[in-house]
Coordinates of C-alpha atoms and ligand atoms in Angstrom, one line a residue:
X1 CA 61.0 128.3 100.4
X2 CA 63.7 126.5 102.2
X3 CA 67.3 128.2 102.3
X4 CA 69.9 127.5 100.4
X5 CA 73.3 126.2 101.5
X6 CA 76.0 129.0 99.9
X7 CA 79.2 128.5 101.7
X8 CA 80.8 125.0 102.3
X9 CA 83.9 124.3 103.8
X10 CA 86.4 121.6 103.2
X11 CA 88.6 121.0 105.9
X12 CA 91.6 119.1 104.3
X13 CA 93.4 118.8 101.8
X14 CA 94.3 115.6 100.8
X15 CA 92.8 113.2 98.1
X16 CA 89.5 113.4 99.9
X17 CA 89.3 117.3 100.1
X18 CA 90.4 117.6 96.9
X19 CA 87.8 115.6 95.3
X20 CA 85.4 116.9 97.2
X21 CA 86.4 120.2 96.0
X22 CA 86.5 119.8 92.5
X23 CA 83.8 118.1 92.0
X24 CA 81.6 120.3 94.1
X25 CA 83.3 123.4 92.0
X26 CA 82.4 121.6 88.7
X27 CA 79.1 120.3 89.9
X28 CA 77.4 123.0 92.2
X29 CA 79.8 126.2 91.1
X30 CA 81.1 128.9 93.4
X31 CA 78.3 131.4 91.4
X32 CA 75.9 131.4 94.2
X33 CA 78.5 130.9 97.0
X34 CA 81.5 130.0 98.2
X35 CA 84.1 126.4 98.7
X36 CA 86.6 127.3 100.8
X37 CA 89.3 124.5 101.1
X38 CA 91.5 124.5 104.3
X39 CA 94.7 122.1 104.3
X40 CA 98.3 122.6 106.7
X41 CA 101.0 122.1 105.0
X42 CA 102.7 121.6 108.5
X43 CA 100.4 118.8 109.0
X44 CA 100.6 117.2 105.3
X45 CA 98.7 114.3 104.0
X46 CA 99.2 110.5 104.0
X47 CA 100.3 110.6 100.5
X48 CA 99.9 106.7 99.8
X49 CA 96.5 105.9 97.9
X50 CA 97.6 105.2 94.0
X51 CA 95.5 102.4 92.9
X52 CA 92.0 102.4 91.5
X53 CA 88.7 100.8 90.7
X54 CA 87.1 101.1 87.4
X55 CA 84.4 103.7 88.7
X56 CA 87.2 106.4 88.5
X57 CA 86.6 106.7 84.9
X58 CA 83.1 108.0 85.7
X59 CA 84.3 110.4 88.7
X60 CA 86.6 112.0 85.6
X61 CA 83.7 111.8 83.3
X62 CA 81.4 114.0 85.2
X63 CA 84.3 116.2 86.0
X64 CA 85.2 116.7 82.0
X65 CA 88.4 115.6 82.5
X66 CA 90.7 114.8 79.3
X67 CA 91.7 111.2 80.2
X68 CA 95.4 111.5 78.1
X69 CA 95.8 114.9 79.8
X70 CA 94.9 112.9 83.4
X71 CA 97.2 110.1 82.4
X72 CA 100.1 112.8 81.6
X73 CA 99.4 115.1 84.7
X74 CA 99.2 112.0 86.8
X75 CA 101.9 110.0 85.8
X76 CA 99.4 107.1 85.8
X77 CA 99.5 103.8 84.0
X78 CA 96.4 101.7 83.5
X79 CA 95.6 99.2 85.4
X80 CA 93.1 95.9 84.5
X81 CA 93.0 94.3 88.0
X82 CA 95.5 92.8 90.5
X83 CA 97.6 90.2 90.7
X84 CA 97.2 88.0 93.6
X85 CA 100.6 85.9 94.4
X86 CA 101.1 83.8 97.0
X87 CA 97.9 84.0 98.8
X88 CA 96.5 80.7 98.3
X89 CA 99.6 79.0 99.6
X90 CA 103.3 80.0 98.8
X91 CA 103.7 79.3 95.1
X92 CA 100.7 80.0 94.2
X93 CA 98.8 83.1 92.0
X94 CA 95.5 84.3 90.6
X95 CA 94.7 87.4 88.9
X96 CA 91.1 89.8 90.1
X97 CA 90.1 91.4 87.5
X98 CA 87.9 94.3 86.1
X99 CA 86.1 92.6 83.5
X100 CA 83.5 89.8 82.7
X101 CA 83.9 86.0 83.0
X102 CA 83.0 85.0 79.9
X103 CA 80.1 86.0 77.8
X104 CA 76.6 85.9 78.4
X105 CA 75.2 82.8 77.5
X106 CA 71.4 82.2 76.7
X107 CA 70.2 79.8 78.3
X108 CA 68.7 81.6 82.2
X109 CA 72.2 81.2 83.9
X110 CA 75.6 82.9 84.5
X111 CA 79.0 81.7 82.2
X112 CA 80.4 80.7 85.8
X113 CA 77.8 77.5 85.7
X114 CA 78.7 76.6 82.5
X115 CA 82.3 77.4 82.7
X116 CA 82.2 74.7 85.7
X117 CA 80.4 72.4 83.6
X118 CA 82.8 72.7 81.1
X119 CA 85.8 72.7 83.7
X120 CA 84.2 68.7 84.5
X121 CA 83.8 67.8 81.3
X122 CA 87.9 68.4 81.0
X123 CA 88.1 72.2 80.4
X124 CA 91.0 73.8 81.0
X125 CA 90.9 75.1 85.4
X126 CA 92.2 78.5 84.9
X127 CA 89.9 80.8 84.6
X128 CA 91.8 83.8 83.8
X129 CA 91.9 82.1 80.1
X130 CA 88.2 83.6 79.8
X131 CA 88.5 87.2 80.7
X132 CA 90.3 89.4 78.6
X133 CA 91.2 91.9 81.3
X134 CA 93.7 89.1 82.3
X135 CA 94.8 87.9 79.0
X136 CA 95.8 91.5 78.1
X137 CA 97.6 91.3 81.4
X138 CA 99.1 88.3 80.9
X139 CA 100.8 89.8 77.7
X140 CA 101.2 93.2 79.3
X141 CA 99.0 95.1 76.6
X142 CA 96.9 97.7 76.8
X143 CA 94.4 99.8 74.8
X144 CA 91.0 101.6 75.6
X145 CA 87.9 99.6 73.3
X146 CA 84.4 100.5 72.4
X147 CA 81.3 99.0 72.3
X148 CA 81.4 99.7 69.0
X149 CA 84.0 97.3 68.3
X150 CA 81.5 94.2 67.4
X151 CA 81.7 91.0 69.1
X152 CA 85.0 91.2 70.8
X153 CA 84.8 92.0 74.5
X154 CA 85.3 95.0 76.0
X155 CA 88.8 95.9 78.2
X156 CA 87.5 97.3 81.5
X157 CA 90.1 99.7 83.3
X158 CA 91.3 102.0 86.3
X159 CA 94.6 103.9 86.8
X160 CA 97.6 103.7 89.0
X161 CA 98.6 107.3 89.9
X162 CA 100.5 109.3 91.7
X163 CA 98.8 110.4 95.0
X164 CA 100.7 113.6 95.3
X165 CA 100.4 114.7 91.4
X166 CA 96.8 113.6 91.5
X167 CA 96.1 116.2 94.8
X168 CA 97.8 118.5 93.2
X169 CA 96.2 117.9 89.7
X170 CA 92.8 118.5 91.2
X171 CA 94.1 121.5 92.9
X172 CA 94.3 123.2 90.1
X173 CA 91.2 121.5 88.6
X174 CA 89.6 123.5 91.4
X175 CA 91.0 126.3 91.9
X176 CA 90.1 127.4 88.2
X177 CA 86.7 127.1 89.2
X178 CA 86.6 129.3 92.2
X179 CA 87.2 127.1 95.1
X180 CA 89.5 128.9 97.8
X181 CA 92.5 127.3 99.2
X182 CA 93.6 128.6 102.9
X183 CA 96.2 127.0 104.4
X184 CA 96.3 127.1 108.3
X185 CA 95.9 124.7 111.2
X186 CA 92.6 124.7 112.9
X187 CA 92.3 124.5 116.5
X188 CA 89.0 124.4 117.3
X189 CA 85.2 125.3 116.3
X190 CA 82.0 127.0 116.8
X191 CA 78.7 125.5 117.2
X192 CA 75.7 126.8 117.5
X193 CA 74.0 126.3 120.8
X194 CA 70.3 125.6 119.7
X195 CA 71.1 123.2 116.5
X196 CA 74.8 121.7 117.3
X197 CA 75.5 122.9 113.7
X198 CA 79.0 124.2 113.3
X199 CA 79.3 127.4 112.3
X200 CA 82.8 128.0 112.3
X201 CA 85.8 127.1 112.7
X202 CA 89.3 128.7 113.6
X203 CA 92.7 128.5 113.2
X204 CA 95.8 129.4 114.6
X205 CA 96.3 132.7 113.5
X206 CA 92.8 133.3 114.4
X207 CA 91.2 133.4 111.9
X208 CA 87.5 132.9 111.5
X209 CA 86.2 130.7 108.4
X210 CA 82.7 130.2 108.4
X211 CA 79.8 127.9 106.3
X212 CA 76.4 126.6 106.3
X213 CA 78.2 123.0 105.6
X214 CA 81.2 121.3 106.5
X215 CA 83.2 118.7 104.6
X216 CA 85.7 117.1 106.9
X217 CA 88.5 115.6 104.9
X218 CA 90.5 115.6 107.9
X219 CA 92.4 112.0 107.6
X220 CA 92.4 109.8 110.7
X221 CA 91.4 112.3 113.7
X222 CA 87.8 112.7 112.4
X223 CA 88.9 116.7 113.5
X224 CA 85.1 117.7 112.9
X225 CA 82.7 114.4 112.6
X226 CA 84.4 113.2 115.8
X227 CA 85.7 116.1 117.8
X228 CA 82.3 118.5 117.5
X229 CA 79.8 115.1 117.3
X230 CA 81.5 112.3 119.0
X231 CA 79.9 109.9 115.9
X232 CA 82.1 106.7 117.6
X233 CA 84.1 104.3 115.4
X234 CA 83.1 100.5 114.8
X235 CA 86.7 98.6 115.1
X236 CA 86.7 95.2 112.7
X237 CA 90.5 94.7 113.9
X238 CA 89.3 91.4 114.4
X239 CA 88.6 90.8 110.9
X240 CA 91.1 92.5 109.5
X241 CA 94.1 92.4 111.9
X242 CA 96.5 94.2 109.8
X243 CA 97.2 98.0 111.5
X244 CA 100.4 99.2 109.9
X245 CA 102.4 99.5 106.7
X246 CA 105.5 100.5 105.6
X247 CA 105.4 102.5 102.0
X248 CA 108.5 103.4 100.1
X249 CA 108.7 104.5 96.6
X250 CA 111.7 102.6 94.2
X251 CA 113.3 102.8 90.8
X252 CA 111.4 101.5 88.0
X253 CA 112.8 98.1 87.0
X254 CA 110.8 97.4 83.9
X255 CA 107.7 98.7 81.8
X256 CA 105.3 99.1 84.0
X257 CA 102.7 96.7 84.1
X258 CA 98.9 96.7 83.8
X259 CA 98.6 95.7 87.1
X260 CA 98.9 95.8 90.9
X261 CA 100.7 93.0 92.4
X262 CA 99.6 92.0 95.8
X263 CA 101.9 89.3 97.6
X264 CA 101.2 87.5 100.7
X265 CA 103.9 88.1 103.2
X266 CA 105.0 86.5 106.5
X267 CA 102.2 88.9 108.7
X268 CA 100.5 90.4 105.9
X269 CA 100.9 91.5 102.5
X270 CA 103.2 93.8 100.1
X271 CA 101.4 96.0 97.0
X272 CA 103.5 97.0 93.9
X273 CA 102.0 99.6 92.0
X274 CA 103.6 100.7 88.7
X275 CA 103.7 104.4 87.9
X276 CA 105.5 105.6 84.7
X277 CA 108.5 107.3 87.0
X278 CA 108.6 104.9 89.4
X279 CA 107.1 101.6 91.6
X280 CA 105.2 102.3 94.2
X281 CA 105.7 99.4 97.1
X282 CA 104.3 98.9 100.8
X283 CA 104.2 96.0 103.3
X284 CA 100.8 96.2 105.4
X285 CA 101.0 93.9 108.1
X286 CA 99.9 93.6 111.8
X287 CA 102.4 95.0 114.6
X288 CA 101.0 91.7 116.7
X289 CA 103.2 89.7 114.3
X290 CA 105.9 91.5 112.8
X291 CA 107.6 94.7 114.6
X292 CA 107.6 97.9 112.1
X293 CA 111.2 98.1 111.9
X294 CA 111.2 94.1 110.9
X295 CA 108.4 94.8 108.3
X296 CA 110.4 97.9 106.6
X297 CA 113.7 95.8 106.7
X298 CA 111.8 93.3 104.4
X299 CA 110.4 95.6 102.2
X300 CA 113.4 97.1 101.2
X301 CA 114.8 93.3 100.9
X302 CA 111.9 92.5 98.3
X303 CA 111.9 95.6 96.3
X304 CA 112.9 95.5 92.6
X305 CA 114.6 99.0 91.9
X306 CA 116.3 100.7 94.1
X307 CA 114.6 102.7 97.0
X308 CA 113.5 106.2 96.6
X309 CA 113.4 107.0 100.1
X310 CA 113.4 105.8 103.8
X311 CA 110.6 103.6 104.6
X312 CA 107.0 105.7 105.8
X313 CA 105.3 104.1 108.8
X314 CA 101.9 104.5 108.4
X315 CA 99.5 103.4 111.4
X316 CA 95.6 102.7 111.1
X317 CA 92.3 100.7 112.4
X318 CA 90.5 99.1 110.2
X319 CA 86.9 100.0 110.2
X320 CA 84.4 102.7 109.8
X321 CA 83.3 105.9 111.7
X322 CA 79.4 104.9 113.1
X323 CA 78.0 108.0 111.4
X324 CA 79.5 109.6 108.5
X325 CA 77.1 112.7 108.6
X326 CA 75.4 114.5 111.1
X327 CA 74.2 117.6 111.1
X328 CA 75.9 119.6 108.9
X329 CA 78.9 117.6 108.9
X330 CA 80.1 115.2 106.4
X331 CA 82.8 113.0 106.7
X332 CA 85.1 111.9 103.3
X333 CA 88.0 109.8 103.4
X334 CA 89.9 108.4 105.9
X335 CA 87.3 110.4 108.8
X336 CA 85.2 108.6 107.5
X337 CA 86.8 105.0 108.1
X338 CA 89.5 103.0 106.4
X339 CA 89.5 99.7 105.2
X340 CA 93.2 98.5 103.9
X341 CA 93.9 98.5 100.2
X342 CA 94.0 95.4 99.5
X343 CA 91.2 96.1 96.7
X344 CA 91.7 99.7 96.1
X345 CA 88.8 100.9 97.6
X346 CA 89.4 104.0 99.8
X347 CA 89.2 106.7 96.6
X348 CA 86.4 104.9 95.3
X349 CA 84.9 105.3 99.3
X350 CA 85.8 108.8 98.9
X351 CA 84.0 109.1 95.3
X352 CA 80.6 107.2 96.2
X353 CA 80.5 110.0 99.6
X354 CA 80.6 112.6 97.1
X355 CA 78.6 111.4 95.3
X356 CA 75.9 110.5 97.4
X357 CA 76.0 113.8 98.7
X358 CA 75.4 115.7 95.4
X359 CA 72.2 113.2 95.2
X360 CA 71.3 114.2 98.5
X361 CA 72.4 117.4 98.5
X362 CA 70.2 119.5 101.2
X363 CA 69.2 123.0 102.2
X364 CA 70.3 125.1 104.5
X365 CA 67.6 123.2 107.7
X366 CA 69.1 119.6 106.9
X367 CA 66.4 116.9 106.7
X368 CA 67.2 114.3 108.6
X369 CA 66.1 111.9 106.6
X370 CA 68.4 112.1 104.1
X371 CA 71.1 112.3 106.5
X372 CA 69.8 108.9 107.6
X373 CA 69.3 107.7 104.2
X374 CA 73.2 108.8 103.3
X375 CA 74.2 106.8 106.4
X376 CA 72.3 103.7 105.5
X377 CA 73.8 103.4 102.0
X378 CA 77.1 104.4 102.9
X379 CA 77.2 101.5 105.9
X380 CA 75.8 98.8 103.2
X381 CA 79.1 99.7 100.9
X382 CA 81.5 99.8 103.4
X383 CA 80.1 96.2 104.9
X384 CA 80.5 94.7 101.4
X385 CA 83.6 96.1 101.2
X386 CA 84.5 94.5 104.8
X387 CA 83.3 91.3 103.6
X388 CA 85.1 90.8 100.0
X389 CA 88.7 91.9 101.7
X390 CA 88.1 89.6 105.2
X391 CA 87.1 86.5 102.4
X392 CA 90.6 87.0 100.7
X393 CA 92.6 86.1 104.3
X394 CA 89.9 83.7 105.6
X395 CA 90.2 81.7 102.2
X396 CA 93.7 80.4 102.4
X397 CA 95.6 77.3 102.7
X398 CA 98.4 79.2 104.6
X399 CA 99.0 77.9 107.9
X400 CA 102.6 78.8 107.9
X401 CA 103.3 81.6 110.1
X402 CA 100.6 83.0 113.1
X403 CA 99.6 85.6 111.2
X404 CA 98.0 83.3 108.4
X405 CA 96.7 80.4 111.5
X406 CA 94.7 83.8 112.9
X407 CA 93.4 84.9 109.9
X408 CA 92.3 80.8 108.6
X409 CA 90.6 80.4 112.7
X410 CA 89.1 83.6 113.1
X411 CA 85.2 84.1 113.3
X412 CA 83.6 86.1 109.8
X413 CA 80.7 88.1 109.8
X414 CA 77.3 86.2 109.2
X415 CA 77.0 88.2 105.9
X416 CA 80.2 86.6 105.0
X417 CA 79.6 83.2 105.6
X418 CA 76.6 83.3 104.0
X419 CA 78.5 83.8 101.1
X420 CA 80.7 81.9 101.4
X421 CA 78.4 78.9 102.0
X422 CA 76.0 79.3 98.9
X423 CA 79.4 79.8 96.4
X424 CA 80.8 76.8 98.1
X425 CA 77.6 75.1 97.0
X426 CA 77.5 76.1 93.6
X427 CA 79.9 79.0 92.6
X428 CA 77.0 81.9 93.3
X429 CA 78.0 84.9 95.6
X430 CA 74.1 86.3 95.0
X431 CA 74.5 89.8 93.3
X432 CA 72.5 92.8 95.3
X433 CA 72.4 96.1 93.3
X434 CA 74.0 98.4 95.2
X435 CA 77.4 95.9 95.7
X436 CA 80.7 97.2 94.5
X437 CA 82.1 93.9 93.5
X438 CA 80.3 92.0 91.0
X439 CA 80.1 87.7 91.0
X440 CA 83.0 88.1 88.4
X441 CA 85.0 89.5 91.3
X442 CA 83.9 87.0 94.2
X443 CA 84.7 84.4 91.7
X444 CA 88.3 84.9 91.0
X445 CA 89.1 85.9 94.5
X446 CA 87.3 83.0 96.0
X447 CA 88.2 80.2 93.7
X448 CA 91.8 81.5 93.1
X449 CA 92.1 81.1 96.3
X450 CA 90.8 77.7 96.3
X451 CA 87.2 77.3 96.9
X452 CA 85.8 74.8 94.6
X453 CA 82.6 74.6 94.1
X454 CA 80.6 71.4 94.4
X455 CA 78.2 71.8 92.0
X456 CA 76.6 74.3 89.4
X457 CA 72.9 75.6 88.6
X458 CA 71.4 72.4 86.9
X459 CA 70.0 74.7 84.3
X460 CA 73.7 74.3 82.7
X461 CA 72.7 71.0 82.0
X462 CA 69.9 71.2 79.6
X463 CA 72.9 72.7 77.1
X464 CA 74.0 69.4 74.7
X465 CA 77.6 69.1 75.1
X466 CA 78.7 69.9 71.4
X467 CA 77.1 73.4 71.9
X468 CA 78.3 74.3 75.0
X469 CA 81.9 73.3 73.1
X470 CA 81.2 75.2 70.4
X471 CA 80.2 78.5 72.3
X472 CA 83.2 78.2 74.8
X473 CA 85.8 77.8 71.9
X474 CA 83.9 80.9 70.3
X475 CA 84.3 82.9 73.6
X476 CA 87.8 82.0 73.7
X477 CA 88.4 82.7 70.4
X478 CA 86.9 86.3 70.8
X479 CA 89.0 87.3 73.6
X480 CA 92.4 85.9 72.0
X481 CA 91.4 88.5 69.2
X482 CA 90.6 91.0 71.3
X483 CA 94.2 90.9 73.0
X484 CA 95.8 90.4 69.8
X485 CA 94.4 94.1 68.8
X486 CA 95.4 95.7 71.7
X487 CA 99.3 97.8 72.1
X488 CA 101.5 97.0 74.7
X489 CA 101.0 99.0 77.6
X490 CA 104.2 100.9 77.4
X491 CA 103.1 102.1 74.1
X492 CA 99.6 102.9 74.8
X493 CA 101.0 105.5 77.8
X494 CA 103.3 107.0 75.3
X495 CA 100.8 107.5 72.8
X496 CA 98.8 109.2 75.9
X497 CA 102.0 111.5 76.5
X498 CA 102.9 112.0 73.3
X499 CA 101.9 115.7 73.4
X500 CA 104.0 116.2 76.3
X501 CA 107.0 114.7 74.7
X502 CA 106.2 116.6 71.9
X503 CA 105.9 120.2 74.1
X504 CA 109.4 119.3 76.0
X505 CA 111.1 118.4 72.3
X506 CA 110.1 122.1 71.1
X507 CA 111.2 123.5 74.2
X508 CA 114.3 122.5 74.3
Ligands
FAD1 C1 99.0 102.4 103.6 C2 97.9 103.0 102.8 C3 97.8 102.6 101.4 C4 96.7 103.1 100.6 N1 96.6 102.7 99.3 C5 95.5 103.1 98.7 C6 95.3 102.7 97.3 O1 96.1 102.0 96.7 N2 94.1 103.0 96.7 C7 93.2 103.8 97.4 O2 92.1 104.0 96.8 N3 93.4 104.3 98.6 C8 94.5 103.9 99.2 N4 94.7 104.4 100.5 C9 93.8 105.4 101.1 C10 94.1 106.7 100.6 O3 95.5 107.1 100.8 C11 93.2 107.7 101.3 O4 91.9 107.3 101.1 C12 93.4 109.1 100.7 O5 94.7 109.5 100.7 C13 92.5 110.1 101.4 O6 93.1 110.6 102.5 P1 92.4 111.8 103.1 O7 92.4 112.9 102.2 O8 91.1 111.3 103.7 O9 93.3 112.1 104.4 P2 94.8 112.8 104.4 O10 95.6 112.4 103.3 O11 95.3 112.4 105.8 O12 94.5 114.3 104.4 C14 94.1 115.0 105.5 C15 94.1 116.5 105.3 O13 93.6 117.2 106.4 C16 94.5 118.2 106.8 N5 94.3 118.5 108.2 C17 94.2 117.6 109.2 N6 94.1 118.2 110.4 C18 94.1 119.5 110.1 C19 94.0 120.7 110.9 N7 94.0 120.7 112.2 N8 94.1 121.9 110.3 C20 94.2 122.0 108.9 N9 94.2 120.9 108.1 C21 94.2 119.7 108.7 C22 95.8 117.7 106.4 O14 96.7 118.8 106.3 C23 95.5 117.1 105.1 O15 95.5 118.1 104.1 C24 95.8 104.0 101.3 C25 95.9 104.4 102.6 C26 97.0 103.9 103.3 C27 97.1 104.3 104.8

């Protein structure tokens, strides 16, 4: 019988490690062995990270988390997708969203060909009117539905959070469950000389902590994946240019929204992320264009509360570590490779890793085939990712500063262009299971930024006019209802909290 791996090792402790962590602890248990977490304090974490993608939901599902209690513990708001402003061209915006376009329509196609159909016959253009994630955002409202709420559509959600509440949130998440925290610095690492496996490693009051696997959550230096196996970086800087950003926290001006804004700045672009205490803001730009001290002089110019703190240069590469495993080593997070939040896709990077590995999970003698199989999944995502955040600068009007004149001239992928041919054609991004962002998604990005597509499927056709009227004033109809049922946002987190407002009112 093959041997079974009992101790594992994280090594970090930042939103990776603490993921991996808890749902490790709540997955394979610390019955039959031992998760030892080891984070430095001296060291710290990057601390940004505080918008999501819909699969969260799941990653709390299979951890049993209470969503309200998450919401309280978090700070979080809800968020239905990202408002994109000024991207297109100065002036102009379009909202991504998590939902559907639409409603399936019988008849063999998508609602995007007969949407565009519709759109020629004299539709109204904007195409936010027909998902209600962007209607309920529009009127800054907010509730969770059910599929058991008939025919109106569903409102598809993630959460904005606090990075450091959420670490610390699955801290304790973990700890209950028997994972071991250590903090420490480690300077350096045993393998063994036969199988290259690491055995241990060792930190600076010499101390020995050793595993049969190894989970490196250690941010940007790769401490593990690259220091003990070399596993080499692919750099896409030349896709995606920007290396920098400036982050600072600032008073909250307003309600928060159900939304991320995303602006399109001089030499790069600036988030806004509403939390319920505060407004998360950062300009990511490229240091080719705009200096750091320049960038985080305009971010505190464009901010609407006042700051919370100096500015926080953070510095990065985009693109992805070659390997992600080997041997007994498993990279998670930003080890693993970074690709710039513009879509909020480095927690849900961190989730699909962990993921992948509980599928994969192996024995003590590691198969290399499911090494290789991890590998080969995890490159396809991070590609797909690659491709949907390098179409959102290389589809722009903007010719107004260098920054935008690089992004417009510079050379895409194949996989891209492919793409971006066939939905030039007729509005289809062609769907592969496996892909993180569904046509709904390439639609609003690409067309809100101004592709528009020359045709449709024909098959749109064959519908008589007075039906396909009919059915899109239905659609529209359902979603208006659906947003008329639906709190405001500021009311739906209260409701969430209301048991801590309760607990402080008895307390005091
Ligand atoms: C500007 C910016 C904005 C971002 N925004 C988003 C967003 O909106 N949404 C999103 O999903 N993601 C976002 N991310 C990504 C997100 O922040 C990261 O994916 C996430 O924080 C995971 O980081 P990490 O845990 O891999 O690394 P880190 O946070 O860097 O943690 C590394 C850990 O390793 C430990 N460590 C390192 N070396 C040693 C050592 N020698 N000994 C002991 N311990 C060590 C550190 O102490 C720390 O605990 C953003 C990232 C950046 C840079």
């Amino acid at each position: 019988m093959a041997e079974a791996i009992r101790d594992i090792v994280i090594v970090g402790g930042g939103t990776a490690g603490w993921m991996a962590a808890a749902a490790l602890a709540k997955v394979i248990g610390t019955a039959k062995g031992s998760i030892t977490l080891i984070e430095s304090e001296e060291i710290g974490t990057v601390g940004v990270g505080e918008a999501t993608i819909p699969p969260i939901i799941q990653f709390n599902q299979i951890l049993g988390i209470d969503e309200d209690e998450f919401v309280r513990e978090t700070n979080a708001t809800f968020k239905l997708g990202i408002d994109f402003v000024d991207w297109r061209k100065p002036g102009s915006r379009y909202f991504h969203p998590f939902g559907l376009f639409g409603a399936a329509i019988k008849g063999g196609v998508t609602f995007m060909n007969y949407w565009l159909r519709w759109v020629q016959l004299g539709g109204d253009p904007d195409c936010s009117r027909f998902i209600a994630e962007a209607e309920a955002a529009n009127a800054r409202k907010f509730g969770r539905t059910s599929p058991k709420d008939g025919q109106l559509p569903r409102v598809n959600y993630a959460f904005q959070f606090d990075a450091a509440t959420y670490a610390a949130y699955l801290r304790r998440f973990s700890e209950r469950r028997g994972v071991v925290r250590r903090e420490g610095r480690i300077v350096g690492f045993e393998q063994n000389a036969e199988s290259g496996y690491i055995e241990a490693v060792t930190l600076s009051d010499g101390a020995r902590v050793a595993g049969d696997f190894f989970i490196d959550c250690s941010g940007f230096r790769g401490l593990l994946i690259e220091g003990a196996f070399a596993a080499g970086f692919d750099d896409w800087s030349h896709w995606l240019p920007n290396n920098r950003a400036a982050a600072v926290p600032c008073e909250r001006a307003e309600d928060p929204t159900p939304y991320t804004r995303s602006t399109a700045r001089e030499a790069g672009w600036q988030w806004r992320i509403p939390l319920q205490h505060r407004t998360g803001n950062g300009y990511v730009f490229c240091d080719s264009y705009i200096s750091e001290d320049e960038a985080a002089r305009r971010l505190l110019e464009r901010l609407d509360g006042q700051p919370l703190a100096d500015p926080k240069i953070l510095r990065f590469t985009a693109g992805k570590r070659r390997l992600g495993w080997v041997k007994n080593c498993l990279a998670v997070g930003l080890s693993s490779g970074f690709l710039e939040p513009l879509e909020s896709t480095s927690i849900h990077l961190i989730q699909t890793a962990i993921m992948k590995l509980l599928e994969l999970f192996p024995h003590r003698e590691i198969n290399p085939v499911l090494i290789d199989q991890y590998n080969r999944e995890m490159d396809k995502l991070y590609e797909h990712v690659r491709d949907f955040i390098i179409a959102h600068y290389k589809v722009t009007e903007r010719d107004d500063t260098p920054f935008w004149r690089y992004c417009r001239d510079m050379e895409i992928p194949d996989s891209l262009a492919a793409k971006l041919s066939l939905f030039e054609e007729r509005g289809e991004t062609h769907f592969v299971p496996g892909d993180l962002f569904s046509e709904t998604s390439w639609f609003a990005v690409l067309y809100g930024q101004g592709i528009n597509p020359m045709s449709y499927h024909p098959i749109a056709d064959a519908m008589p006019e007075d039906e396909l009227q009919l059915k899109m004033a239905k659609i529209r109809r359902a979603i208006k209802q659906r947003v008329e049922t639906l709190p405001s946002h500021a009311e739906f987190i209260e409701s969430c909290c209301a048991s801590r407002t309760a607990a402080l009112a008895a307390a005091n």
